Structure formats: C-alpha cells, structure tokens
Coordinates of C-alpha atoms and ligand atoms in Angstrom, one line a residue:
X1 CA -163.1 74.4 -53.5
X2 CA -164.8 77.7 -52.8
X3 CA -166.8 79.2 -55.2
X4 CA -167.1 83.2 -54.1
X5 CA -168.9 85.9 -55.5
X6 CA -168.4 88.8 -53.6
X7 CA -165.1 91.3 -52.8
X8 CA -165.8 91.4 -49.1
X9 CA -165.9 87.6 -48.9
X10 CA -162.7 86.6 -51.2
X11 CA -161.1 89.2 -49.2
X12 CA -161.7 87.9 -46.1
X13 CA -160.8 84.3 -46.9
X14 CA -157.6 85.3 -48.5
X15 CA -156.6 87.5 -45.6
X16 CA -156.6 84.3 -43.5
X17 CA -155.3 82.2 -46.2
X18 CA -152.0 84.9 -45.7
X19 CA -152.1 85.4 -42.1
X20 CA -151.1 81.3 -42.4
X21 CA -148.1 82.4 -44.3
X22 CA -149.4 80.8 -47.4
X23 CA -148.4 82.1 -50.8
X24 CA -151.8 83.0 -53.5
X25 CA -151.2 82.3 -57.4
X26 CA -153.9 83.5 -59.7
X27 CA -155.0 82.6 -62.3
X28 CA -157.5 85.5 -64.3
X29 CA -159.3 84.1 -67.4
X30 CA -162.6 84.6 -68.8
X31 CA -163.7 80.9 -68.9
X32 CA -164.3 78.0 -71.1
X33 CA -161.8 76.5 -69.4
X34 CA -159.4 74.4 -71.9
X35 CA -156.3 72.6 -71.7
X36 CA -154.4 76.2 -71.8
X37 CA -156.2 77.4 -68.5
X38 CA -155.1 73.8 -67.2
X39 CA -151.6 74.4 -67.7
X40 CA -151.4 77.9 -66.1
X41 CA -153.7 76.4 -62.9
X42 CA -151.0 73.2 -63.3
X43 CA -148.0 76.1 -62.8
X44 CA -149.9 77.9 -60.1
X45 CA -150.2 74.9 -57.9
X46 CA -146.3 73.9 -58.3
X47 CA -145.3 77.2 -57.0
X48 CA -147.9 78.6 -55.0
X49 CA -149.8 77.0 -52.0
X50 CA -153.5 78.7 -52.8
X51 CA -154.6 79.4 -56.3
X52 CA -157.2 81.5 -57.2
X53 CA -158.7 81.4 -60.6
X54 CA -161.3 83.7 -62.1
X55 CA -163.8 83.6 -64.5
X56 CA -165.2 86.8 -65.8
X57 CA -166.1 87.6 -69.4
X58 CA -165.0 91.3 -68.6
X59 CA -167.3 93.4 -70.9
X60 CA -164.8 96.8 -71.1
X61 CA -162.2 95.1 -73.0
X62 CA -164.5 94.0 -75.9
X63 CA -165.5 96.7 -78.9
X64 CA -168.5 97.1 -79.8
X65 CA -168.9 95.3 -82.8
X66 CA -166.9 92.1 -81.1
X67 CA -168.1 89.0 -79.6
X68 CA -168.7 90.0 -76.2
X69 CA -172.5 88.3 -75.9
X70 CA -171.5 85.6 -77.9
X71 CA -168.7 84.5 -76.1
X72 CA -168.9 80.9 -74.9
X73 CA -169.8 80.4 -71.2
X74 CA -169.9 77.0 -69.7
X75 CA -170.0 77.9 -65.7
X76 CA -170.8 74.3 -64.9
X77 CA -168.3 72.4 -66.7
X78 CA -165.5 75.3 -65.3
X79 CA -166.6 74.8 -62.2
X80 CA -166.3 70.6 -62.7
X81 CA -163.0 71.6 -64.2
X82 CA -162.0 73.4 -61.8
X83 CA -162.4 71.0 -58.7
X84 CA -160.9 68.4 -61.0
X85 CA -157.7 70.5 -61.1
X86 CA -157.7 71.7 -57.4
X87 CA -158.0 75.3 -57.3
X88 CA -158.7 76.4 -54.0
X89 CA -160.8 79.7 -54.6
X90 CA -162.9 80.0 -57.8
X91 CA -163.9 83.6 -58.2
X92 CA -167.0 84.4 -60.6
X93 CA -167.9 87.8 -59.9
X94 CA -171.0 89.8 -61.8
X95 CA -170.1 93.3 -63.6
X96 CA -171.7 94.9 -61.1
X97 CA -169.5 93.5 -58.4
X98 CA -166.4 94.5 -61.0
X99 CA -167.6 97.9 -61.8
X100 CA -169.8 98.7 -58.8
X101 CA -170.2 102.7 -59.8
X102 CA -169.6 102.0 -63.2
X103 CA -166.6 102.8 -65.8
X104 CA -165.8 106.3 -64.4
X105 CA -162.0 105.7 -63.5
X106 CA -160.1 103.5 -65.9
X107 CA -156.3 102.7 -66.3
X108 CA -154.8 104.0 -69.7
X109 CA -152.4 102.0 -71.4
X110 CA -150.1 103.8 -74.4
X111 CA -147.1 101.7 -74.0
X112 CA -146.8 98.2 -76.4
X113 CA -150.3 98.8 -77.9
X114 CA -149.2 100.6 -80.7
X115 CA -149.3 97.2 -83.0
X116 CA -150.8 94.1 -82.8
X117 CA -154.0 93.7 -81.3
X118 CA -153.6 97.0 -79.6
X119 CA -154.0 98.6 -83.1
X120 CA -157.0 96.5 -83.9
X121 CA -159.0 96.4 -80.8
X122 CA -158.9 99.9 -79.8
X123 CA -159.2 100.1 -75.8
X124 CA -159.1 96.5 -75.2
X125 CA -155.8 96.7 -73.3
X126 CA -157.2 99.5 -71.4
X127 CA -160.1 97.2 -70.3
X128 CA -157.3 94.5 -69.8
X129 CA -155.4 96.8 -67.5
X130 CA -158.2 98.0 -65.6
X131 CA -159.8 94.9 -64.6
X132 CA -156.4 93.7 -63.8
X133 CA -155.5 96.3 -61.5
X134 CA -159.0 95.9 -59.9
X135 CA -158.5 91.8 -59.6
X136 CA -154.9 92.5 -58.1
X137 CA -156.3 95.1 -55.6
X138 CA -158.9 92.9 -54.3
X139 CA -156.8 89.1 -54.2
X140 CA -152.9 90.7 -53.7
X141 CA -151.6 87.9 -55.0
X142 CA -147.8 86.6 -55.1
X143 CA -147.9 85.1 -58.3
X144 CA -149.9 85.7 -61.4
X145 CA -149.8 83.7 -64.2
X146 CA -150.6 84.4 -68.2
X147 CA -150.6 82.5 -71.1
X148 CA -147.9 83.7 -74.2
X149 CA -150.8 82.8 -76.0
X150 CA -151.6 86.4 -76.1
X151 CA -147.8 87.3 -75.9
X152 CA -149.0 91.3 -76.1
X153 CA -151.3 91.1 -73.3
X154 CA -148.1 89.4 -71.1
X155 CA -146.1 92.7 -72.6
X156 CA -148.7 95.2 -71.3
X157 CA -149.1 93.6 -68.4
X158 CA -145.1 93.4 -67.3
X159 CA -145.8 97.2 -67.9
X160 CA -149.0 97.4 -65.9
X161 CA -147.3 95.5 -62.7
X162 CA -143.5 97.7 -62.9
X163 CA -145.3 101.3 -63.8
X164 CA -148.3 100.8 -60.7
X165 CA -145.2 98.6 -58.2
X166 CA -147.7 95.9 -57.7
X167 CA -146.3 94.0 -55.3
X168 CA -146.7 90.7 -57.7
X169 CA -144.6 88.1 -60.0
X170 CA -145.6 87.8 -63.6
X171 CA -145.3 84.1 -64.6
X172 CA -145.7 83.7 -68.4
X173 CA -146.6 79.9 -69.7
X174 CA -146.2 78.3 -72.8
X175 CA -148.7 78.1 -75.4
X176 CA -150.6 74.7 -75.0
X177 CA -151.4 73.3 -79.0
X178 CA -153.9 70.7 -80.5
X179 CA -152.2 67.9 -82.0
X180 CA -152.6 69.7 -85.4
X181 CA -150.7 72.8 -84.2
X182 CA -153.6 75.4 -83.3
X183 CA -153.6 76.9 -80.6
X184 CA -156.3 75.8 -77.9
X185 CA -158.7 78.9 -77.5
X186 CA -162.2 79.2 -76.1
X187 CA -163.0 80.6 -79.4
X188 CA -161.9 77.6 -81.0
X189 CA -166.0 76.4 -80.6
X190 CA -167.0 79.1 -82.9
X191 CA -165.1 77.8 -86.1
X192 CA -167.1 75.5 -88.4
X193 CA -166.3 72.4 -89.8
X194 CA -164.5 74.0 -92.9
X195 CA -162.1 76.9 -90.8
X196 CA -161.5 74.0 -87.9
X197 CA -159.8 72.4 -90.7
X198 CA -158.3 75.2 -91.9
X199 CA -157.3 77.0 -88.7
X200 CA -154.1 75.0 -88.1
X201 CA -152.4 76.7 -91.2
X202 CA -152.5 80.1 -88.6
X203 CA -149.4 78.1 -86.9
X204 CA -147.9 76.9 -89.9
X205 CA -147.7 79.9 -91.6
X206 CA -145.5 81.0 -88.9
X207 CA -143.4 78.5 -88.7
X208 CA -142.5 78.9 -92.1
X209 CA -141.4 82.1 -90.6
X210 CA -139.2 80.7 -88.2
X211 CA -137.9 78.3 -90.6
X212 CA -137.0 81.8 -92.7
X213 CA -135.4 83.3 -89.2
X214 CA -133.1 79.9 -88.7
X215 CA -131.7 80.0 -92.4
X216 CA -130.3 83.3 -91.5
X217 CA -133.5 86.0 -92.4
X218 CA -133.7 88.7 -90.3
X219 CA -135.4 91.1 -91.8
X220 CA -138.9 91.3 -89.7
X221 CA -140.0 92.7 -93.0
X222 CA -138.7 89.4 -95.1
X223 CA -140.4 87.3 -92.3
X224 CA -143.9 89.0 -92.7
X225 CA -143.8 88.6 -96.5
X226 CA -142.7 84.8 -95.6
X227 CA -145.7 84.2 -93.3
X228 CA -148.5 86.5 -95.8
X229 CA -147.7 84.5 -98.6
X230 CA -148.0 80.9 -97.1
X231 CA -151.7 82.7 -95.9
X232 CA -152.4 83.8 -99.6
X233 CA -151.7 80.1 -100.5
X234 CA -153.1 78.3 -97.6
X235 CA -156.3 80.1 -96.3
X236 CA -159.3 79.7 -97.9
X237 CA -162.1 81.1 -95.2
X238 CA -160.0 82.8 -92.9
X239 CA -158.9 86.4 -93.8
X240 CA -155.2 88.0 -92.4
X241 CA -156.4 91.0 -90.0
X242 CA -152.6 91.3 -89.2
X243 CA -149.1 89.5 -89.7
X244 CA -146.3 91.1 -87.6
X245 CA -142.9 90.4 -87.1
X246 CA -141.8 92.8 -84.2
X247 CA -139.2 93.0 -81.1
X248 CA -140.1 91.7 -78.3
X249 CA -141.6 92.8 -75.1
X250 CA -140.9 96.4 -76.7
X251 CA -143.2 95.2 -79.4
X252 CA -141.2 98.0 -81.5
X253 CA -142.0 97.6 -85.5
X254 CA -139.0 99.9 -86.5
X255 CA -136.1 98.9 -83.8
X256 CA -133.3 96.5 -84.9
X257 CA -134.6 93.1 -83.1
X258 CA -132.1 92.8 -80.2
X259 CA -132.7 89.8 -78.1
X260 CA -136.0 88.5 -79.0
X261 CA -138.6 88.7 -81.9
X262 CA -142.3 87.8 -82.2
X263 CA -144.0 86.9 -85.4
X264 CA -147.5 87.0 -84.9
X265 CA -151.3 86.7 -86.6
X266 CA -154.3 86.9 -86.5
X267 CA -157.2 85.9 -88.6
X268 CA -160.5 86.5 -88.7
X269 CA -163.4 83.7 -89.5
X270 CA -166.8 84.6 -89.5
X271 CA -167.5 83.9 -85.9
X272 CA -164.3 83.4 -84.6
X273 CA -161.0 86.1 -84.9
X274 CA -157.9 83.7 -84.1
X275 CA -154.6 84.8 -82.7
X276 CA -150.8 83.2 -82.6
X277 CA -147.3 83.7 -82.6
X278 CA -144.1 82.3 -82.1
X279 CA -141.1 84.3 -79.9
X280 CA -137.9 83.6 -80.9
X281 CA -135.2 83.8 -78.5
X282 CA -132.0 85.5 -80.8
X283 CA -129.4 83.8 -78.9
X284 CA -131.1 80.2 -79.0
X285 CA -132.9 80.2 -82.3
X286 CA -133.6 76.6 -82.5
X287 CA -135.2 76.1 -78.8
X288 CA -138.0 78.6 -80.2
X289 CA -141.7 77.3 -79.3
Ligands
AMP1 P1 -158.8 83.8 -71.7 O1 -159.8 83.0 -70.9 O2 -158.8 83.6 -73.1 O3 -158.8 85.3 -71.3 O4 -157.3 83.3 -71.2 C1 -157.0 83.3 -69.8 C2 -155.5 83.0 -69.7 O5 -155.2 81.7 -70.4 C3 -154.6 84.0 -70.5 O6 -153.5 84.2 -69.7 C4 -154.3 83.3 -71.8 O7 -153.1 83.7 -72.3 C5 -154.2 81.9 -71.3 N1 -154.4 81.0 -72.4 C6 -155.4 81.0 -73.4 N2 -155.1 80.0 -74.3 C7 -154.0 79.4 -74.0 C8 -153.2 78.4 -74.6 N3 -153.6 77.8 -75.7 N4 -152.0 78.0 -73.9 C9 -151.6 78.6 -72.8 N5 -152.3 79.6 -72.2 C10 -153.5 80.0 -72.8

C-alpha cells in the first residue's frame, strides 16, 4: 500500500494507475476506521481495480462548538487496517495540503439541507461539498462509495456529483450494525458505559417506526410521534436533537412520500451526538434495512 501525502504525488500515481486502463474507487472518510469503512473498502475492491481511501478529519465541515479536536484519531491502527483490507493508495493529507490558500472559495449547498442535520449543523454540508469536490478534482475517480449511514450526506452528494457533471458513480452501502442494533460510528468511543448501553434504543426506536409504516401508518407525522415516544420512554442519558420522518432523497418534510421514506435521529450524549435511520422502500416495505 502507498501511503501519500501530497496532491502532486497521488496525482501522478493515479495518472499511471489510469493510463493502465484500471478503474479507481474511493473511499473518503475521516478515520477510525470500523467495520463500516470495511464494508465500503470491501465494495470498492469488488468493483473497482484500485481503491483509494482517505483519511482526513476535514475541519470546515465541523461548527464551532462541535467535536472537531476531539474527534478520535488512530493513524496507526488505520493504516494496519488499511493494509489488512488491501487498499492500494491510502491518502492522509494535512489542511494545509486541503486548503492550501485557505477557505476563500467554497461550494454552497441549499438543496436537501433544509432538515435533518443540515438544519442542525449549519454549513456542515457546505464543508462536506467542498472537500468533496476538491478530493474528486485531485483522484478523478470512477467510483465513489458512501455509507447510508449518513443517508443525507448520500442525498447532497447525488446532488453535488449531477449539478457540477462530475464524471463519477455514487455507490451508497448499507449501514453495517453492532450485534445490539447501533450503528458502528467512530463516535461510538466517546459514549460511556451508561449511553453504550443505552445507545442501541436510537435503532429501536425506529424500528418501532417501521413496525408503525408496515401496519399500514403513513403519516410521516404519526411515524415521528411513534419513534419520540418510544425515546421519552426509553432514553435516559441521551437527549432527541431531531426525529424526522421525511421523503427520500428529496428529503421534503411537507411532500406526500412517493417512493421512499426515511425516518431518522439523532441524539446527543455528552460527548458523543449519534445519528440513524431507516429508508423504507414504498413498494417493498418489508425488505426495508
Ligand atoms: P466518516 O469517517 O464517519 O466520515 O465515514 C466515512 C464513510 O463511512 C461515510 O460514507 C459513512 O457514511 C460511512 N460509514 C460510517 N459508519 C458506517 C456504518 N456503520 N455502516 C456503513 N457505512 C458507514
């Protein structure tokens, strides 16, 4: 594996890597590599023939009160991981490699940010956006690949890729679960003993929302009030920053739900803010996640 720093260098590597005809799947993330990044590095192998993965803990898509410094970092273990899992070009660039004249120019995004997240984290999907557009500038890849995990960032950026004609396939992957039910995060360190515990009700309550959708509730205002009060009874440490049941990629809270419909959360412990959701596919309710 190649472990490359620099824009000039990953550049030139990939340009040969292309002028072999290969195909490049990447792989962004921001580290603390889990089973989750496995799965999307897992995908990226089966249908590309060089995958690069970054890891950069991109500082313009955190607020300033959020947990940008205290993020986990683990560059050793990644880079172990990594290896293990075959990626052919690790990229773990510096911010001033990412942003070499600073934040001047940025990409704007005012399309699906409107709820979720995007409400809550005001600019983060502009940060999201911009360090995408510089990643897929710099590696040109065939293939990128997201988690659903963070179903809203996959809806911006489907919009990011069609309204800039970037020149690359969006390949969104299942959410990869703990035994319990939560979902794996890099954030997940950050709970304590009592909200580990606790943090699995975050899926449950949704399901109870699905259950709700199968029995014949549509209403994404029924479905909310479903998920809030299995969260009234359930959490104990955690508190409800959102619970949103909304069309989806439109992400429209006021639409009829046409073909499918997220039901998402997040929660906020006191070093930790988890997210989840569930998409349900309309026409095949009962193959939901
Ligand atoms: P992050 O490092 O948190 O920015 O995540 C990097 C990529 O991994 C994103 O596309 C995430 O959606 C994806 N990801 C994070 N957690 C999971 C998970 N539990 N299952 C699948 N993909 C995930």
């Amino acid at each position: 594996m190649n472990i490359i720093n620099s824009v000039p260098s990953l550049r030139e590597n990939l340009k040969e890597e292309r002028e072999k005809g290969l195909t490049i799947g990447f792989v962004p993330t921001m580290g603390y590599l889990h089973e989750g990044h496995l799965s999307l590095i897992k995908k990226a192998k089966e249908s590309s023939d060089i995958v690069v993965l970054s890891i950069y803990v991109n500082p313009t898509q955190f607020g300033p009160n959020e947990d940008f410094d205290a993020y986990p970092r683990d560059i050793e273990r990644d880079v172990q991981l990594a290896v293990d899992n075959q990626v052919d070009y690790l990229f773990h660039p510096t911010s001033e490699t990412m942003y070499p004249i600073g934040t001047g120019m940025s990409v704007s995004v005012s399309e699906r940010v409107d709820q979720l997240c995007g409400s809550k984290r005001p600019g983060h999907f502009d940060g999201v956006a911009t360090v995408l557009t510089k990643f897929f500038n710099i590696i040109q890849p065939d293939k990128v690949f997201f988690g659903l995990k963070d179903a809203q960032q996959v809806a911006v950026v489907e919009g990011l890729i069609r309204h800039f004609h970037f020149p690359v396939e969006l390949v969104a992957c299942p959410t990869m679960r703990e035994n319990d039910g939560l979902a794996k995060s890099s954030r997940n360190v950050k709970l304590n003993h009592d909200e580990r515990a606790e943090a699995p009700t975050l899926y449950k309550g949704l399901q109870q929302g699905f259950l709700e959708f199968k029995k014949g509730e549509h209403d994404p205002r029924q479905l909310e009030q479903v998920i809030l009060h299995y969260f009234k009874e359930h959490l104990k440490h955690g508190v409800v920053d959102y619970v949103q049941a909304l069309s989806y990629p439109e992400l429209a809270i006021n639409v009829p739900v046409k073909n499918k419909v997220i039901l998402a959360c997040a929660i906020q412990y006191e070093n930790a803010r988890l997210i989840d959701n569930i998409i349900i596919d309309i026409d095949q309710p009962f193959v939901g996640e």
